[in-house]
Tab-separated table of C-alpha atoms in Angstrom:
chain	number	residue	atom	x	y	z
A	1	MET	CA	102.378	6.216	-9.207
A	2	PHE	CA	105.609	4.207	-9.201
A	3	PHE	CA	108.740	5.962	-10.457
A	4	SER	CA	111.368	3.418	-11.508
A	5	THR	CA	114.961	4.409	-10.851
A	6	LYS	CA	115.814	2.647	-14.146
A	7	THR	CA	113.621	4.884	-16.244
A	8	LYS	CA	113.800	8.163	-14.343
A	9	GLY	CA	116.718	10.477	-13.739
A	10	TYR	CA	117.417	12.066	-10.319
A	11	PHE	CA	119.768	15.001	-9.801
A	12	VAL	CA	120.898	16.705	-6.613
A	13	GLU	CA	123.026	19.810	-6.080
A	14	GLN	CA	124.337	20.615	-2.564
A	15	SER	CA	126.081	23.911	-1.816
A	16	ASP	CA	126.912	25.710	1.347
A	17	HIS	CA	123.367	26.921	1.939
A	18	THR	CA	120.984	25.161	-0.467
A	19	MET	CA	120.034	21.692	-1.670
A	20	LEU	CA	118.328	21.468	-5.136
A	21	LEU	CA	116.672	18.264	-6.325
A	22	ALA	CA	115.141	17.217	-9.662
A	23	ARG	CA	113.421	14.254	-11.333
A	24	THR	CA	113.629	13.825	-15.083
A	25	SER	CA	111.902	11.512	-17.493
A	26	ALA	CA	115.184	9.744	-18.234
A	27	PRO	CA	118.672	9.660	-16.708
A	28	VAL	CA	120.301	11.008	-19.882
A	29	ALA	CA	119.163	13.321	-22.690
A	30	PRO	CA	116.837	13.577	-24.297
A	31	MET	CA	114.894	14.151	-21.118
A	32	VAL	CA	111.976	16.164	-19.710
A	33	ILE	CA	112.237	17.837	-16.282
A	34	GLU	CA	109.270	16.606	-14.243
A	35	GLU	CA	109.919	18.019	-10.737
A	36	LEU	CA	112.140	20.638	-9.119
A	37	ARG	CA	112.607	21.318	-5.404
A	38	MET	CA	114.697	23.622	-3.313
A	39	CYS	CA	115.380	23.534	0.491
A	40	PRO	CA	117.990	24.697	3.076
A	41	VAL	CA	120.957	22.436	3.576
A	42	GLY	CA	120.532	22.238	7.376
A	43	ASP	CA	116.793	21.460	7.381
A	44	ALA	CA	116.548	17.641	7.545
A	45	ASP	CA	112.761	17.643	7.583
A	46	ALA	CA	112.571	19.888	4.488
A	47	ILE	CA	115.086	17.680	2.663
A	48	ALA	CA	113.130	14.526	3.535
A	49	GLU	CA	109.920	16.138	2.322
A	50	ALA	CA	111.608	17.304	-0.928
A	51	ILE	CA	112.931	13.774	-1.558
A	52	LEU	CA	109.470	12.348	-1.070
A	53	VAL	CA	108.036	14.745	-3.647
A	54	VAL	CA	110.808	14.029	-6.137
A	55	GLN	CA	110.755	10.305	-5.601
A	56	PRO	CA	107.329	9.363	-4.076
A	57	LYS	CA	108.176	5.684	-3.899
A	58	PRO	CA	111.808	4.840	-3.025
A	59	GLY	CA	113.528	1.740	-4.446
A	60	PRO	CA	114.264	-1.367	-2.359
A	61	SER	CA	117.291	0.260	-0.774
A	62	GLY	CA	115.251	3.166	0.485
A	63	TYR	CA	117.674	5.686	-1.082
A	64	MET	CA	117.140	8.057	-3.977
A	65	TYR	CA	119.996	7.154	-6.416
A	66	ALA	CA	121.073	10.489	-7.951
A	67	CYS	CA	123.750	12.251	-9.941
A	68	CYS	CA	125.125	14.700	-7.383
A	69	GLY	CA	126.948	17.966	-7.743
A	70	VAL	CA	128.786	19.068	-4.644
A	71	TYR	CA	130.962	21.986	-3.480
A	72	PRO	CA	133.412	20.824	-0.767
A	73	ALA	CA	135.103	23.690	1.037
A	74	LYS	CA	138.600	22.528	0.021
A	75	ARG	CA	137.745	21.794	-3.631
A	76	LEU	CA	140.443	22.481	-6.180
A	77	VAL	CA	139.441	23.867	-9.643
A	78	ARG	CA	142.475	25.682	-10.955
A	79	ARG	CA	143.687	26.516	-14.414
A	80	ALA	CA	147.380	26.036	-15.149
A	81	THR	CA	149.801	26.134	-18.020
A	82	ILE	CA	151.850	22.976	-18.033
A	83	GLU	CA	155.296	22.287	-19.449
A	84	LEU	CA	154.636	19.623	-22.097
A	85	LYS	CA	158.258	18.344	-22.066
A	86	ARG	CA	157.958	17.569	-18.359
A	87	THR	CA	154.695	15.679	-18.234
A	88	LYS	CA	156.468	12.289	-18.428
A	89	GLU	CA	158.462	13.094	-15.270
A	90	PRO	CA	156.888	11.252	-12.337
A	91	THR	CA	157.577	14.199	-9.944
A	92	TYR	CA	156.293	16.965	-12.265
A	93	PHE	CA	152.597	17.052	-11.388
A	94	PRO	CA	153.042	16.464	-7.617
A	95	GLU	CA	155.646	19.223	-7.636
A	96	LEU	CA	153.338	21.600	-9.532
A	97	LEU	CA	150.423	20.885	-7.159
A	98	THR	CA	152.665	21.533	-4.185
A	99	THR	CA	154.360	24.687	-5.295
A	100	GLN	CA	151.619	26.376	-7.342
A	101	PHE	CA	148.475	25.364	-5.462
A	102	ARG	CA	149.865	24.717	-2.010
A	103	ILE	CA	148.257	21.342	-1.494
A	104	GLU	CA	149.492	17.913	-0.507
A	105	PRO	CA	149.000	15.838	-3.673
A	106	ASP	CA	148.951	12.473	-1.762
A	107	LYS	CA	145.937	13.672	0.229
A	108	PHE	CA	143.909	14.761	-2.802
A	109	THR	CA	141.933	12.953	-5.505
A	110	ILE	CA	142.803	14.870	-8.658
A	111	HIS	CA	141.424	14.774	-12.194
A	112	LEU	CA	143.023	16.664	-15.116
A	113	ILE	CA	140.852	18.053	-17.930
A	114	ASN	CA	141.454	20.346	-20.902
A	115	ALA	CA	140.605	23.953	-20.046
A	116	ALA	CA	139.032	24.596	-23.466
A	117	ASP	CA	136.467	21.875	-23.641
A	118	GLY	CA	136.374	19.869	-20.394
A	119	THR	CA	137.585	16.675	-22.025
A	120	ASP	CA	139.910	14.297	-20.152
A	121	TYR	CA	143.518	15.332	-20.467
A	122	ASP	CA	145.689	12.713	-22.189
A	123	VAL	CA	148.906	12.703	-20.237
A	124	VAL	CA	150.511	10.272	-22.607
A	125	LYS	CA	149.917	12.389	-25.684
A	126	ALA	CA	150.258	15.688	-23.742
A	127	THR	CA	149.462	18.058	-26.649
A	128	GLN	CA	147.554	20.756	-24.778
A	129	LYS	CA	149.247	23.235	-22.363
A	130	GLU	CA	146.123	24.761	-20.826
A	131	VAL	CA	144.511	22.500	-18.237
A	132	LEU	CA	142.234	22.475	-15.245
A	133	PHE	CA	143.228	20.591	-12.124
A	134	CYS	CA	140.011	19.427	-10.492
A	135	GLY	CA	139.745	17.620	-7.218
A	136	LEU	CA	139.200	17.581	-3.444
A	137	PRO	CA	140.744	15.961	-0.381
A	138	SER	CA	140.236	12.240	-0.535
A	139	GLU	CA	138.786	12.138	2.934
A	140	ASP	CA	136.211	14.757	1.936
A	141	ILE	CA	134.810	12.332	-0.699
A	142	ILE	CA	133.842	9.990	2.194
A	143	THR	CA	132.476	12.928	4.285
A	144	VAL	CA	130.364	14.200	1.357
A	145	GLN	CA	129.010	10.762	0.501
A	146	ASP	CA	128.156	10.016	4.161
A	147	GLY	CA	126.312	13.346	4.394
A	148	LEU	CA	124.226	12.562	1.269
A	149	LEU	CA	123.523	9.034	2.512
A	150	ALA	CA	122.388	10.414	5.837
A	151	SER	CA	119.842	12.541	3.945
A	152	GLY	CA	118.546	9.532	2.024
A	153	ILE	CA	120.452	10.243	-1.168
A	154	TYR	CA	122.861	7.687	-2.743
A	155	PRO	CA	125.387	9.446	-4.951
A	156	ASP	CA	125.177	7.260	-8.062
A	157	ALA	CA	127.696	9.768	-9.585
A	158	LEU	CA	129.511	12.433	-7.704
A	159	GLU	CA	130.699	15.590	-9.515
A	160	LEU	CA	132.326	18.753	-8.473
A	161	GLY	CA	129.520	21.225	-9.140
A	162	THR	CA	132.031	23.909	-9.942
A	163	VAL	CA	133.317	21.941	-12.995
A	164	SER	CA	129.912	21.032	-14.188
A	165	THR	CA	128.687	24.672	-13.946
A	166	LEU	CA	131.771	26.037	-15.744
A	167	GLY	CA	131.264	23.463	-18.498
A	168	ALA	CA	127.674	24.579	-18.822
A	169	LEU	CA	128.636	28.264	-19.024
A	170	VAL	CA	131.217	27.579	-21.753
A	171	ASP	CA	128.589	25.653	-23.719
A	172	TYR	CA	126.035	28.433	-23.095
A	173	PHE	CA	128.305	31.136	-24.473
A	174	ALA	CA	128.973	28.953	-27.486
A	175	PHE	CA	125.269	28.327	-27.966
A	176	THR	CA	124.474	32.099	-27.784
A	177	LYS	CA	127.572	32.961	-29.837
A	178	SER	CA	128.772	35.281	-27.097
A	179	LYS	CA	132.377	36.403	-27.341
A	180	THR	CA	132.344	38.353	-24.019
A	181	PRO	CA	134.758	37.123	-21.328
A	182	THR	CA	132.681	36.723	-18.170
A	183	LEU	CA	133.720	36.773	-14.513
A	184	VAL	CA	132.121	33.773	-12.730
A	185	LEU	CA	132.016	33.924	-8.917
A	186	GLU	CA	131.178	31.224	-6.443
A	187	ILE	CA	130.967	33.236	-3.236
A	188	GLY	CA	130.967	30.715	-0.404
A	189	THR	CA	130.984	31.115	3.382
A	190	ASP	CA	134.770	31.493	3.748
A	191	ILE	CA	136.184	31.650	0.236
A	192	THR	CA	135.308	33.012	-3.215
A	193	HIS	CA	136.273	30.935	-6.269
A	194	SER	CA	136.657	33.309	-9.232
A	195	PHE	CA	136.957	32.345	-12.877
A	196	ILE	CA	136.995	34.065	-16.207
A	197	VAL	CA	135.076	32.082	-18.791
A	198	SER	CA	134.179	32.483	-22.434
A	199	SER	CA	133.051	30.240	-25.323
A	200	SER	CA	136.687	29.286	-25.701
A	201	GLY	CA	136.804	27.681	-22.230
A	202	VAL	CA	137.952	28.558	-18.772
A	203	GLU	CA	140.548	31.254	-19.251
A	204	ALA	CA	141.535	32.162	-15.711
A	205	SER	CA	140.999	30.930	-12.111
A	206	ARG	CA	141.766	32.232	-8.665
A	207	PRO	CA	140.545	31.416	-5.167
A	208	ILE	CA	140.131	34.440	-2.912
A	209	PRO	CA	140.193	33.860	0.884
A	210	GLN	CA	137.098	35.995	1.505
A	211	GLY	CA	133.437	34.917	1.548
A	212	LEU	CA	130.125	35.965	2.938
A	213	ASP	CA	131.184	35.667	6.547
A	214	ALA	CA	133.849	38.332	5.978
A	215	MET	CA	131.039	40.796	5.422
A	216	VAL	CA	129.413	40.133	8.769
A	217	PRO	CA	131.866	42.324	10.876
A	218	ILE	CA	131.175	45.229	8.511
A	219	VAL	CA	127.450	44.778	9.013
A	220	GLN	CA	128.014	44.725	12.767
A	221	LYS	CA	130.103	47.868	12.748
A	222	GLU	CA	127.914	49.901	10.381
A	223	LEU	CA	124.677	49.035	12.159
A	224	GLY	CA	126.142	49.270	15.699
A	225	LEU	CA	125.151	45.739	16.682
A	226	LYS	CA	126.349	44.289	19.931
A	227	ASP	CA	127.896	41.076	18.488
A	228	GLU	CA	128.746	39.287	15.280
A	229	GLU	CA	126.098	36.594	15.867
A	230	SER	CA	123.322	39.230	15.723
A	231	ALA	CA	124.912	40.737	12.648
A	232	LYS	CA	125.131	37.318	10.963
A	233	LYS	CA	121.455	36.517	11.591
A	234	LEU	CA	120.407	39.926	10.205
A	235	PHE	CA	122.687	39.611	7.178
A	236	TYR	CA	121.461	36.151	6.155
A	237	SER	CA	117.808	36.867	6.955
A	238	ASN	CA	117.387	39.702	4.441
A	239	THR	CA	114.965	41.503	6.777
A	240	PHE	CA	117.064	44.665	6.341
A	241	ASP	CA	117.796	46.257	2.994
A	242	PHE	CA	121.560	45.991	2.597
A	243	THR	CA	121.748	47.207	-1.025
A	244	GLY	CA	122.939	50.695	0.033
A	245	MET	CA	125.704	49.056	2.043
A	246	GLY	CA	126.647	46.828	-0.890
A	247	PRO	CA	129.757	48.780	-2.046
A	248	LEU	CA	131.129	48.761	1.428
A	249	LEU	CA	130.437	45.022	1.975
A	250	VAL	CA	132.218	43.981	-1.274
A	251	LYS	CA	135.103	46.516	-1.026
A	252	LYS	CA	137.849	44.056	-0.004
A	253	LEU	CA	136.600	41.382	-2.450
A	254	LEU	CA	136.342	43.970	-5.168
A	255	LYS	CA	140.047	44.914	-4.779
A	256	GLU	CA	141.049	41.276	-5.344
A	257	LEU	CA	138.691	40.882	-8.293
A	258	GLN	CA	139.973	44.078	-9.967
A	259	SER	CA	143.514	42.773	-9.570
A	260	SER	CA	142.575	39.457	-11.274
A	261	ILE	CA	140.608	41.125	-14.042
A	262	GLY	CA	143.398	43.681	-14.692
A	263	PHE	CA	146.004	40.912	-14.987
A	264	TYR	CA	143.807	38.977	-17.401
A	265	GLU	CA	143.092	42.031	-19.561
A	266	VAL	CA	146.739	42.965	-19.815
A	267	GLN	CA	147.696	39.388	-20.718
A	268	THR	CA	144.981	38.812	-23.292
A	269	GLY	CA	143.990	42.223	-24.574
A	270	GLN	CA	140.350	41.283	-23.944
A	271	SER	CA	137.957	43.074	-21.614
A	272	VAL	CA	135.757	41.322	-19.064
A	273	GLY	CA	132.277	42.574	-19.830
A	274	GLN	CA	129.924	40.800	-17.409
A	275	VAL	CA	129.692	38.987	-14.089
A	276	ILE	CA	127.775	35.928	-12.850
A	277	CYS	CA	127.405	34.947	-9.164
A	278	THR	CA	126.235	31.356	-9.240
A	279	MET	CA	125.931	30.203	-5.601
A	280	LEU	CA	124.380	33.031	-3.601
A	281	PRO	CA	121.580	32.079	-1.132
A	282	ALA	CA	118.187	33.326	-2.177
A	283	LYS	CA	118.178	36.172	0.319
A	284	LEU	CA	121.578	37.449	-0.859
A	285	THR	CA	121.148	37.526	-4.638
A	286	TRP	CA	121.280	41.355	-4.426
A	287	LEU	CA	125.040	40.978	-4.043
A	288	ASP	CA	125.296	40.086	-7.717
A	289	GLY	CA	124.056	43.609	-8.605
A	290	ALA	CA	126.292	45.189	-6.019
A	291	ILE	CA	129.375	43.532	-7.460
A	292	SER	CA	128.559	44.112	-11.105
A	293	SER	CA	127.782	47.811	-10.382
A	294	ALA	CA	131.050	48.257	-8.416
A	295	LEU	CA	133.062	46.615	-11.227
A	296	GLY	CA	131.245	48.665	-13.904
A	297	VAL	CA	130.127	45.650	-15.890
A	298	SER	CA	126.726	44.103	-16.591
A	299	SER	CA	125.121	41.374	-14.520
A	300	THR	CA	124.615	38.411	-16.869
A	301	LYS	CA	121.077	37.256	-17.655
A	302	LEU	CA	120.804	33.710	-18.983
A	303	ASP	CA	117.992	32.145	-21.055
A	304	LEU	CA	118.429	28.766	-19.436
A	305	VAL	CA	115.258	27.276	-20.932
A	306	ALA	CA	116.415	27.865	-24.510
A	307	TRP	CA	119.885	26.605	-23.750
A	308	LEU	CA	118.499	23.423	-22.094
A	309	GLN	CA	116.415	22.795	-25.230
A	310	SER	CA	119.595	22.864	-27.234
A	311	ARG	CA	120.938	20.155	-25.010
A	312	GLN	CA	117.743	18.010	-25.434
A	313	VAL	CA	116.543	18.848	-21.908
A	314	THR	CA	112.932	20.154	-21.857
A	315	LEU	CA	111.525	22.272	-19.060
A	316	PRO	CA	107.723	22.265	-19.437
A	317	GLU	CA	105.643	25.262	-18.322
A	318	GLY	CA	104.443	24.956	-14.742
A	319	VAL	CA	107.318	22.808	-13.502
A	320	ALA	CA	109.137	25.989	-12.338
A	321	PRO	CA	106.244	28.521	-11.876
A	322	ASP	CA	108.687	31.254	-10.823
A	323	GLY	CA	111.162	30.421	-13.617
A	324	VAL	CA	114.701	29.176	-13.286
A	325	ASP	CA	117.296	31.795	-12.333
A	326	LEU	CA	121.017	31.526	-11.756
A	327	ARG	CA	120.536	29.500	-8.547
A	328	TRP	CA	119.411	26.549	-10.648
A	329	LEU	CA	122.336	26.674	-13.063
A	330	GLY	CA	124.485	24.072	-11.228
A	331	LEU	CA	121.685	21.569	-11.019
A	332	LEU	CA	120.681	22.029	-14.597
A	333	SER	CA	124.298	21.659	-15.697
A	334	LEU	CA	124.314	18.127	-14.278
A	335	MET	CA	121.493	17.217	-16.679
A	336	ALA	CA	122.969	19.030	-19.729
A	337	ASN	CA	126.375	17.360	-19.291
A	338	GLN	CA	124.943	13.829	-19.371
A	339	PRO	CA	125.725	11.839	-22.536
A	340	PRO	CA	124.665	11.348	-25.240
A	341	ALA	CA	123.724	15.046	-25.584
A	342	THR	CA	127.225	16.270	-24.826
A	343	THR	CA	130.568	15.096	-23.425
A	344	SER	CA	130.516	14.982	-19.673
A	345	ALA	CA	132.888	17.329	-17.903
A	346	ASP	CA	133.042	15.193	-14.721
A	347	ALA	CA	135.581	16.364	-12.220
A	348	VAL	CA	135.710	13.464	-9.805
A	349	VAL	CA	133.704	10.220	-9.812
A	350	PRO	CA	134.736	8.354	-6.713
A	351	GLU	CA	133.960	4.744	-5.972
A	352	LYS	CA	130.482	4.104	-4.732
A	353	LYS	CA	129.979	3.277	-1.102
A	354	ALA	CA	127.996	0.287	-0.040
């Protein structure tokens, strides 16, 4: 059977550990999800096989043209309160990026959106104070695109998966009429991006320079292993039950999270009531429970199928026999954010490469 790139939609999410792929009946809503695949990022053969399943017959170029959500290590997704009277000053935003976020503005591609609804920020009118700075090093755009092309994927659109996912969660909480502020964690290899999100938008953000690899030395010490490499293999393989060690592994991260939550609760008078860990590898999903238990809040359960239906995206029975858990949220958010069903919360859409 021939799948035309003009009539089908293709979506790819690539994080530190996992690549997720999907084919839909149309590139924009209303659409039906026809195929879902998951494979390890470093497994070229598994990725090639997954692409062949999702797009059995490639187009003339040989690439699968897809809307891609990516998570570059140096991505910037930070909430800020801006001084409206200074937005016309040519030095204001570069100065803010340099002093507040410690980045070199001329080396980044930055997009500014409203923190409440993800719409593009109008610098000319400048009526909203709460914004999200979204972006990544300009050279990383090339690196990410080259990596996708090498895998046989042409990024027809390139989005920061973090922004797409946050937009989806804001929309989900509005859909379920939830008022509970939620801690959202993207625990990467070297860094954890933390956010507090509600139906009112992204209310707080903070990067924490600790990720999964910071837990490896603790595993080595507690289990008396001879080197960190052995500890790393054991930690990521899930052949050992680490749940009992959970509180110890997340202790340092927990201290930073409690600080962020405490500051938010004092500032707003609202209590963070639940936590979501969106990017954990399949074998480390137990960390979500360890963190929520240590924080004394609930681990959020999402009814993604019902929410997708509200965005005119249908997931038929049998397409995901094991269901769709939090690991699929980022990929599904790419579909739900496509017009005309909703306003896209794109972070960065770089020029296409030939």
